[in-house]
Coordinates of C-alpha atoms in Angstrom, one line a residue:
M1 CA -22.7 -4.8 -8.6
D2 CA -26.4 -5.7 -8.1
S3 CA -26.0 -8.6 -10.6
F4 CA -22.9 -9.8 -8.8
I5 CA -24.6 -9.7 -5.4
Q6 CA -27.6 -11.6 -6.9
A7 CA -25.3 -14.3 -8.3
V8 CA -23.5 -14.6 -5.0
R9 CA -26.8 -15.0 -3.2
Q10 CA -27.9 -17.7 -5.6
V11 CA -24.8 -19.7 -4.7
E12 CA -25.5 -19.2 -1.0
D13 CA -29.1 -20.3 -1.4
S14 CA -28.1 -23.5 -3.2
N15 CA -25.5 -24.3 -0.5
P16 CA -27.1 -23.8 2.9
G17 CA -24.6 -23.5 5.8
L18 CA -21.8 -22.5 3.5
S19 CA -19.3 -20.2 5.3
P20 CA -18.5 -16.8 3.6
L21 CA -14.8 -17.8 3.8
A22 CA -15.4 -20.9 1.7
L23 CA -17.4 -18.9 -0.8
V24 CA -14.8 -16.2 -1.4
R25 CA -12.0 -18.8 -1.7
A26 CA -14.1 -20.6 -4.3
L27 CA -14.6 -17.4 -6.2
R28 CA -10.8 -16.8 -6.1
R29 CA -10.3 -20.3 -7.4
T30 CA -12.8 -19.7 -10.2
A31 CA -11.0 -16.5 -11.2
G32 CA -7.6 -18.2 -11.0
H33 CA -6.1 -15.8 -8.5
D34 CA -3.7 -18.1 -6.8
D35 CA -0.6 -16.1 -7.4
M36 CA 2.4 -16.4 -5.0
M37 CA 1.6 -13.3 -2.9
T38 CA -2.0 -14.2 -2.5
T39 CA -1.3 -17.7 -1.4
H40 CA 1.5 -16.4 0.9
F41 CA -1.2 -14.5 2.9
L42 CA -4.4 -16.5 2.3
G43 CA -3.2 -20.0 1.3
S44 CA -4.2 -21.9 -1.8
S45 CA -7.9 -21.7 -2.7
Y46 CA -7.6 -25.4 -3.6
N47 CA -6.9 -26.5 -0.1
L48 CA -10.3 -25.9 1.4
S49 CA -12.6 -28.9 1.4
E50 CA -15.8 -26.8 1.4
A51 CA -14.8 -25.4 -2.0
E52 CA -15.2 -28.8 -3.5
V53 CA -18.8 -28.9 -2.3
L54 CA -19.3 -25.6 -4.1
E55 CA -17.8 -26.8 -7.4
P56 CA -21.1 -28.0 -9.0
A57 CA -22.8 -24.7 -8.1
I58 CA -20.1 -22.4 -9.4
L59 CA -18.2 -24.3 -12.0
N60 CA -21.1 -25.1 -14.4
A61 CA -20.8 -23.3 -17.7
T62 CA -23.0 -20.3 -17.0
S63 CA -21.8 -19.4 -13.5
F64 CA -18.2 -20.1 -14.2
S65 CA -18.2 -17.8 -17.1
F66 CA -20.0 -15.0 -15.1
F67 CA -17.7 -15.1 -12.1
D68 CA -14.6 -15.5 -14.2
K69 CA -15.4 -12.4 -16.3
A70 CA -16.7 -10.4 -13.3
I71 CA -13.6 -11.0 -11.1
S72 CA -10.6 -11.4 -13.5
H73 CA -9.1 -7.9 -14.0
I74 CA -7.5 -6.9 -17.3
V75 CA -7.3 -3.9 -19.5
T76 CA -7.5 -4.5 -23.3
A77 CA -5.5 -2.9 -26.0
Q78 CA -8.6 -0.8 -26.8
G79 CA -8.6 0.7 -23.3
E80 CA -11.5 -1.4 -22.0
E81 CA -11.2 -2.3 -18.3
R82 CA -12.7 -5.7 -17.4
G83 CA -13.2 -7.2 -14.0
V84 CA -14.9 -4.1 -12.8
V85 CA -18.6 -3.4 -11.9
L86 CA -20.8 -0.3 -11.7
A87 CA -21.8 0.2 -8.0
P88 CA -25.3 1.7 -7.2
D89 CA -23.6 4.9 -6.1
G90 CA -22.3 5.6 -9.6
T91 CA -18.7 4.6 -9.0
T92 CA -16.7 1.8 -10.6
V93 CA -15.1 -1.0 -8.5
A94 CA -12.6 -3.7 -9.4
L95 CA -13.8 -6.9 -7.7
A96 CA -10.5 -8.7 -7.3
P97 CA -9.0 -6.3 -4.6
L98 CA -12.4 -6.0 -2.9
L99 CA -12.7 -9.8 -2.5
L100 CA -9.1 -10.2 -1.4
G101 CA -9.7 -7.7 1.4
I102 CA -12.8 -9.5 2.4
E103 CA -11.1 -12.8 2.4
S104 CA -8.2 -11.5 4.5
G105 CA -10.7 -10.3 7.1
L106 CA -12.7 -13.5 7.1
K107 CA -9.5 -15.6 7.4
A108 CA -8.3 -13.6 10.3
K109 CA -11.6 -13.8 12.1
M110 CA -12.2 -17.5 11.5
E111 CA -8.6 -18.5 12.4
G112 CA -8.1 -16.0 15.2
T113 CA -5.0 -14.5 13.6
P114 CA -4.0 -10.9 12.7
A115 CA -5.3 -9.7 9.3
A116 CA -1.9 -9.2 7.9
G117 CA -2.7 -9.3 4.2
I118 CA -5.4 -6.7 3.9
F119 CA -3.3 -3.7 2.9
P120 CA -0.7 -5.6 0.7
L121 CA -3.3 -7.4 -1.3
T122 CA -5.8 -4.6 -1.8
L123 CA -3.7 -1.4 -2.2
G124 CA -0.1 -2.1 -1.4
R125 CA 0.7 -4.3 -4.3
P126 CA -1.1 -2.3 -7.1
L127 CA 0.1 1.0 -5.8
G128 CA 3.7 -0.1 -5.3
L129 CA 4.1 -1.8 -8.7
S130 CA 2.4 1.1 -10.4
F131 CA 4.8 3.7 -8.8
L132 CA 7.7 1.5 -9.6
S133 CA 6.9 0.7 -13.2
L134 CA 6.2 4.3 -14.1
Q135 CA 8.8 6.0 -11.9
D136 CA 10.1 7.9 -14.9
F137 CA 6.7 9.5 -15.4
P138 CA 5.3 12.4 -13.4
P139 CA 3.5 11.2 -10.2
S140 CA 0.2 12.3 -11.5
A141 CA 0.6 9.8 -14.4
R142 CA 1.5 6.8 -12.2
I143 CA -2.0 6.1 -10.9
G144 CA -5.5 6.1 -12.5
P145 CA -7.3 6.8 -14.7
N146 CA -11.0 6.8 -14.4
G147 CA -13.4 6.0 -17.3
C148 CA -17.0 5.7 -18.2
W149 CA -19.5 3.0 -19.0
D150 CA -21.3 2.7 -22.4
S151 CA -24.6 2.8 -20.5
V152 CA -25.5 3.5 -16.9
D153 CA -28.8 1.6 -17.1
H154 CA -27.3 -1.5 -18.8
P155 CA -23.6 -1.3 -18.4
R156 CA -21.5 -3.7 -20.5
V157 CA -18.2 -1.9 -21.5
F158 CA -16.1 0.4 -19.3
K159 CA -13.7 2.5 -21.3
L160 CA -10.7 4.3 -19.7
S161 CA -10.0 8.0 -20.4
R162 CA -6.3 7.4 -21.0
P163 CA -3.8 4.5 -21.0
A164 CA -4.1 2.5 -17.8
T165 CA -1.6 2.2 -15.0
L166 CA -1.5 -0.9 -12.7
A167 CA -3.6 1.1 -10.2
T168 CA -6.6 2.4 -12.1
D169 CA -9.3 4.3 -10.3
A170 CA -11.5 1.2 -10.2
V171 CA -8.6 -0.9 -8.7
I172 CA -8.0 1.8 -6.1
S173 CA -11.8 2.1 -5.2
G174 CA -12.0 -1.7 -5.0
G175 CA -8.8 -1.7 -2.8
M176 CA -10.2 0.9 -0.5
D177 CA -13.5 -1.0 -0.2
G178 CA -11.5 -4.2 0.5
V179 CA -9.5 -2.4 3.3
I180 CA -12.8 -1.2 4.9
L181 CA -14.8 -4.4 4.7
G182 CA -11.8 -6.6 5.5
T183 CA -11.0 -4.5 8.6
D184 CA -14.7 -4.4 9.6
I185 CA -15.0 -8.2 9.3
S186 CA -11.8 -8.9 11.2
S187 CA -13.2 -6.8 14.1
V188 CA -16.5 -8.7 14.4
A189 CA -17.0 -10.0 18.0
A190 CA -17.3 -13.7 17.1
P191 CA -17.2 -15.8 13.9
E192 CA -20.8 -16.9 14.3
Q193 CA -21.8 -13.3 13.9
L194 CA -20.4 -13.0 10.4
Q195 CA -22.9 -12.2 7.7
P196 CA -23.2 -14.1 4.4
L197 CA -21.1 -12.5 1.7
S198 CA -24.1 -11.2 -0.2
E199 CA -25.3 -9.3 2.9
I200 CA -21.8 -7.9 3.5
L201 CA -21.8 -6.5 0.0
E202 CA -25.4 -5.4 0.0
G203 CA -25.1 -3.5 3.3
Y204 CA -22.1 -1.5 1.9
Y205 CA -23.2 -0.8 -1.6
S206 CA -27.1 -1.0 -1.6
F207 CA -28.7 1.3 0.9
S208 CA -31.2 4.1 1.1
L209 CA -30.6 7.6 2.5
S210 CA -33.3 9.4 4.5
E211 CA -34.8 12.6 3.2
G212 CA -33.3 15.7 4.9
K213 CA -30.3 14.2 6.6
G214 CA -28.7 12.1 3.8
L215 CA -25.4 10.6 4.9
D216 CA -25.5 12.5 8.2
A217 CA -27.9 9.8 9.5
V218 CA -25.7 6.9 8.4
T219 CA -23.6 5.3 11.1
S220 CA -22.5 2.2 9.2
H221 CA -19.8 2.1 6.6
V222 CA -21.2 2.7 3.1
S223 CA -19.5 3.1 -0.3
P224 CA -19.9 6.9 -0.7
R225 CA -17.7 7.4 2.4
R226 CA -14.9 5.1 1.2
R227 CA -12.3 7.9 1.0
E228 CA -12.8 9.2 4.4
I229 CA -13.1 5.8 6.1
S230 CA -10.1 4.3 4.3
R231 CA -8.1 7.4 5.3
T232 CA -9.1 6.9 8.9
I233 CA -7.9 3.3 8.8
L234 CA -4.7 3.7 6.9
E235 CA -3.4 7.2 7.6
P236 CA -2.0 6.2 11.1
L237 CA 0.2 3.6 9.3
D238 CA 3.5 4.4 7.8
L239 CA 2.3 3.9 4.2
H240 CA 5.7 4.4 2.7
S241 CA 7.1 1.6 4.8
K242 CA 4.1 -0.6 4.2
V243 CA 4.4 -0.2 0.4
M244 CA 8.2 -0.8 0.5
E245 CA 7.6 -4.0 2.6
T246 CA 5.0 -5.1 0.0
L247 CA 7.5 -4.6 -2.9
A248 CA 10.2 -6.4 -1.0
L249 CA 7.8 -9.4 -0.5
V250 CA 7.0 -9.3 -4.2
W251 CA 10.7 -9.5 -5.0
K252 CA 11.3 -12.3 -2.5
L253 CA 8.4 -14.4 -3.8
E254 CA 8.8 -13.8 -7.5
K255 CA 12.6 -13.3 -7.6
T256 CA 12.2 -10.0 -9.6
E257 CA 15.7 -8.7 -9.8
W258 CA 14.7 -5.3 -11.4
I259 CA 12.9 -4.4 -8.2
A260 CA 15.8 -5.5 -6.0
F261 CA 18.5 -3.5 -7.7
D262 CA 16.5 -0.3 -8.5
T263 CA 17.8 2.4 -6.2
G264 CA 15.0 4.8 -7.0
V265 CA 12.3 2.7 -5.6
G266 CA 12.0 4.6 -2.3
K267 CA 11.8 8.0 -4.0
A268 CA 9.2 6.7 -6.5
V269 CA 7.0 5.3 -3.8
R270 CA 7.2 8.5 -1.7
S271 CA 6.2 10.8 -4.5
G272 CA 3.6 8.4 -5.7
L273 CA 2.0 8.2 -2.3
Q274 CA 1.9 12.0 -2.1
E275 CA -0.1 11.9 -5.3
F276 CA -2.3 9.1 -4.0
V277 CA -3.1 11.0 -0.8
H278 CA -4.0 14.2 -2.6
R279 CA -6.1 12.6 -5.4
Y280 CA -8.0 9.9 -3.4
W281 CA -8.1 11.3 0.2
D282 CA -7.8 15.1 0.0
C283 CA -10.0 15.4 -3.0
P284 CA -13.6 14.2 -3.2
Q285 CA -14.9 11.6 -5.6
I286 CA -16.0 13.6 -8.7
I287 CA -18.5 11.9 -10.9
P288 CA -17.4 12.7 -14.5
R289 CA -19.7 14.3 -17.1
C290 CA -19.9 11.1 -19.2
Q291 CA -21.1 9.2 -16.1
W292 CA -24.1 11.4 -15.4
G293 CA -25.0 11.6 -19.1
A294 CA -24.0 15.1 -20.0
E295 CA -24.7 16.5 -23.5
N296 CA -21.8 18.0 -25.4
Y297 CA -20.6 21.6 -24.9
R298 CA -22.2 23.9 -27.4
G299 CA -19.7 26.2 -29.2
T300 CA -16.1 26.8 -28.3
P301 CA -15.3 26.6 -24.6
T302 CA -13.2 29.4 -22.9
P303 CA -10.3 28.2 -20.8
L304 CA -9.8 29.6 -17.3
A305 CA -6.5 31.3 -16.3
L306 CA -5.5 29.3 -13.2
P307 CA -5.0 29.7 -10.3
L308 CA -8.2 31.5 -9.3
Q309 CA -8.9 33.5 -6.2
F310 CA -12.5 32.7 -5.3
L311 CA -15.0 29.9 -4.8
Y312 CA -18.7 30.9 -5.2
V313 CA -21.2 28.7 -3.4
H314 CA -24.8 28.5 -4.6
H315 CA -27.9 26.4 -4.2
T316 CA -29.8 25.2 -7.2
Y317 CA -33.3 26.3 -5.9
E318 CA -34.6 24.1 -8.7
P319 CA -34.3 21.2 -8.4
S320 CA -35.6 22.0 -4.9
S321 CA -35.1 18.7 -3.1
P322 CA -31.7 17.2 -2.2
C323 CA -30.8 14.3 -4.4
L324 CA -30.0 11.2 -2.3
N325 CA -28.7 8.7 -4.9
F326 CA -26.8 8.5 -8.1
T327 CA -29.9 8.0 -10.3
M328 CA -31.7 11.1 -9.0
C329 CA -28.6 13.3 -8.9
S330 CA -27.8 12.3 -12.5
L331 CA -31.3 13.1 -13.5
N332 CA -31.0 16.5 -11.8
M333 CA -27.8 17.2 -13.6
R334 CA -29.3 16.5 -17.0
S335 CA -32.4 18.6 -16.1
M336 CA -30.2 21.6 -15.1
Q337 CA -28.0 21.2 -18.2
R338 CA -31.1 21.1 -20.4
F339 CA -32.6 24.2 -18.8
H340 CA -29.3 26.1 -19.0
Q341 CA -28.7 25.2 -22.6
E342 CA -32.2 25.3 -24.1
D343 CA -34.0 27.9 -21.9
R344 CA -31.1 30.2 -20.9
G345 CA -29.2 29.7 -24.2
W346 CA -25.9 29.0 -22.5
S347 CA -23.2 26.7 -23.9
D348 CA -23.4 24.2 -21.0
I349 CA -24.6 23.7 -17.4
G350 CA -23.5 26.9 -15.7
Y351 CA -21.7 25.5 -12.6
S352 CA -18.2 24.3 -12.4
F353 CA -19.3 21.6 -10.0
V354 CA -22.5 20.5 -8.3
V355 CA -22.8 18.7 -4.9
G356 CA -25.4 16.1 -4.2
S357 CA -26.6 14.8 -0.8
D358 CA -25.5 11.3 -2.0
G359 CA -21.9 11.9 -0.9
Y360 CA -20.5 12.9 -4.4
V361 CA -19.5 15.9 -6.4
Y362 CA -20.7 16.1 -10.0
E363 CA -18.5 17.6 -12.7
G364 CA -20.1 20.6 -14.5
R365 CA -17.7 22.7 -16.5
G366 CA -14.9 21.4 -14.3
W367 CA -11.5 22.9 -13.3
H368 CA -10.4 24.3 -16.6
L369 CA -13.4 25.9 -18.4
L370 CA -15.2 29.2 -17.8
G371 CA -18.6 28.8 -16.2
T372 CA -21.7 30.9 -16.1
H373 CA -22.5 31.1 -12.4
T374 CA -21.8 34.4 -10.7
R375 CA -22.5 37.8 -12.4
G376 CA -19.4 39.5 -13.5
R377 CA -17.2 37.0 -11.6
N378 CA -17.2 33.9 -13.8
S379 CA -13.5 34.3 -14.7
M380 CA -12.4 34.9 -11.2
G381 CA -13.5 31.8 -9.4
F382 CA -15.3 28.4 -9.6
G383 CA -19.1 28.1 -9.1
V384 CA -20.2 25.3 -6.9
S385 CA -23.9 24.6 -6.3
L386 CA -25.7 22.3 -3.8
I387 CA -28.7 20.5 -5.3
G388 CA -31.8 21.7 -3.4
N389 CA -33.6 24.8 -2.2
Y390 CA -31.9 26.0 1.1
T391 CA -33.8 29.3 1.6
S392 CA -35.2 28.0 4.9
T393 CA -33.1 24.9 5.7
L394 CA -29.5 24.0 5.7
P395 CA -27.9 21.3 3.5
S396 CA -26.6 18.2 5.2
R397 CA -23.4 18.4 7.2
H398 CA -21.7 15.9 4.8
A399 CA -22.7 17.9 1.7
M400 CA -21.3 21.1 3.3
D401 CA -18.1 19.3 4.4
L402 CA -17.6 18.1 0.8
I403 CA -17.2 21.7 -0.2
R404 CA -15.4 23.2 2.8
H405 CA -13.0 20.4 3.6
R406 CA -12.7 18.4 0.4
L407 CA -13.3 20.3 -2.8
A408 CA -11.8 23.5 -1.5
R409 CA -8.7 21.7 -0.2
C410 CA -8.4 19.8 -3.4
A411 CA -8.4 23.0 -5.4
V412 CA -5.8 24.6 -3.2
D413 CA -3.4 21.7 -3.2
G414 CA -4.0 21.1 -6.9
G415 CA -3.1 24.6 -7.8
K416 CA -6.5 25.6 -9.1
L417 CA -7.1 28.1 -6.3
A418 CA -4.5 30.3 -4.6
A419 CA -3.4 29.1 -1.2
N420 CA -5.2 32.0 0.4
F421 CA -8.6 32.4 -1.3
T422 CA -12.1 33.5 -0.4
I423 CA -15.4 31.6 -0.4
H424 CA -18.4 33.6 -1.3
G425 CA -22.1 33.0 -0.6
H426 CA -24.5 35.8 -1.1
R427 CA -23.9 38.4 1.7
Q428 CA -21.3 36.1 3.2
V429 CA -17.6 36.3 2.5
V430 CA -15.2 34.1 4.5
N431 CA -11.4 33.6 4.1
Y432 CA -10.8 29.9 3.7
T433 CA -7.7 29.8 5.9
S434 CA -9.8 31.0 8.9
C435 CA -13.1 29.4 8.2
P436 CA -14.6 28.2 11.5
G437 CA -17.4 25.7 11.8
D438 CA -20.4 26.5 9.6
A439 CA -19.3 30.1 9.1
F440 CA -19.7 30.2 5.3
F441 CA -23.1 28.6 5.5
S442 CA -24.4 30.6 8.5
E443 CA -26.4 32.9 6.2
I444 CA -27.4 30.4 3.6
R445 CA -31.0 31.3 4.1
S446 CA -30.3 34.7 2.5
W447 CA -28.6 33.4 -0.6
E448 CA -29.9 34.5 -4.0
H449 CA -29.2 32.8 -7.3
F450 CA -26.9 35.0 -9.3
R451 CA -26.1 34.1 -12.9
D452 CA -25.1 35.9 -16.1

């Protein structure tokens, strides 16, 4: 993403006074994204006179190749997803739905019209077509998957973890970001207050969190909060109707008879949306092991017998400082795994999951493997730890909410924890179904670090 923002800024610098709408349309033209539905909402990218001024800057051999590869989304037969970028927060984003959402917002603001295309172009079309094309598969298999980069420091290849749907995790993340930024742009007070495209992207993806408060101190929209913000924007809508309207428009524009005559469309969309809401709104974003650079499990892992009854909450003590970005959190995860494997002699990092102050949950042993986190209780529950030493201070509100409202709810609805379970911190036991406020963190200062 940093490379993409830098390339966009170079185009802006070489074309003073260029509007952000002209730029995103030129990028769409470069990537060849003038399909019927896009032009229905946004018009043809070839009709804007400013784009012709941009042509020498973008359509030279080097820049054309870069933008074309960066934006054009495909999945190869080898499972490599292209047209995606690694964001500074450690997540992977497809640029096409992101830029379509931004263009929708810019068009609405510049022309003084409603932003009608934001949802259909960013999420409605990929979700609807994915639900439809895979309606004979279980809902859990109709969206996703995620994947991992060959290198976090110098990413070149993103490989998916299983066969792709039309709505991979990167497409959905890019779609959510497109919804957020497109909506934000369309609500700007006046067109002259619009930022250049590079600044829009930089403000959302490249930011610094303050020590101690983390995301609690952030009032602007930033990428680690894409799930909660997109939910706030879209949940009031009737998503089932919106997706069905999008599919009807696809059929109308492209004359796709198999959509028109398929009587199971409504049912497929409804069950697919239930899975979408659970996976991408109820659950937190979990950074997979391969993304933070985990070493392999040593020995033979022991599977857990799900569902479990308990969730045990720890703090790491060491590392003692909250991690505020993907780079530091990943470094902390590798450090803990190295300590647990080499000094403690365990098979892997002990925790099931670890929560950073960067807005993300990091996968340890995960949902299905026995951890080493709570003496005599490892097989009875999951062990979740917050990075930092909280013997005298509390974690950030956002980090606590990730456990209480997101990870715990995800586990219940996903069948990993019983519907009525208990959260344990040392000397503190709280029933999840009646957990008020900061109850299960009210005695965090008295926690001790119990491990086998």
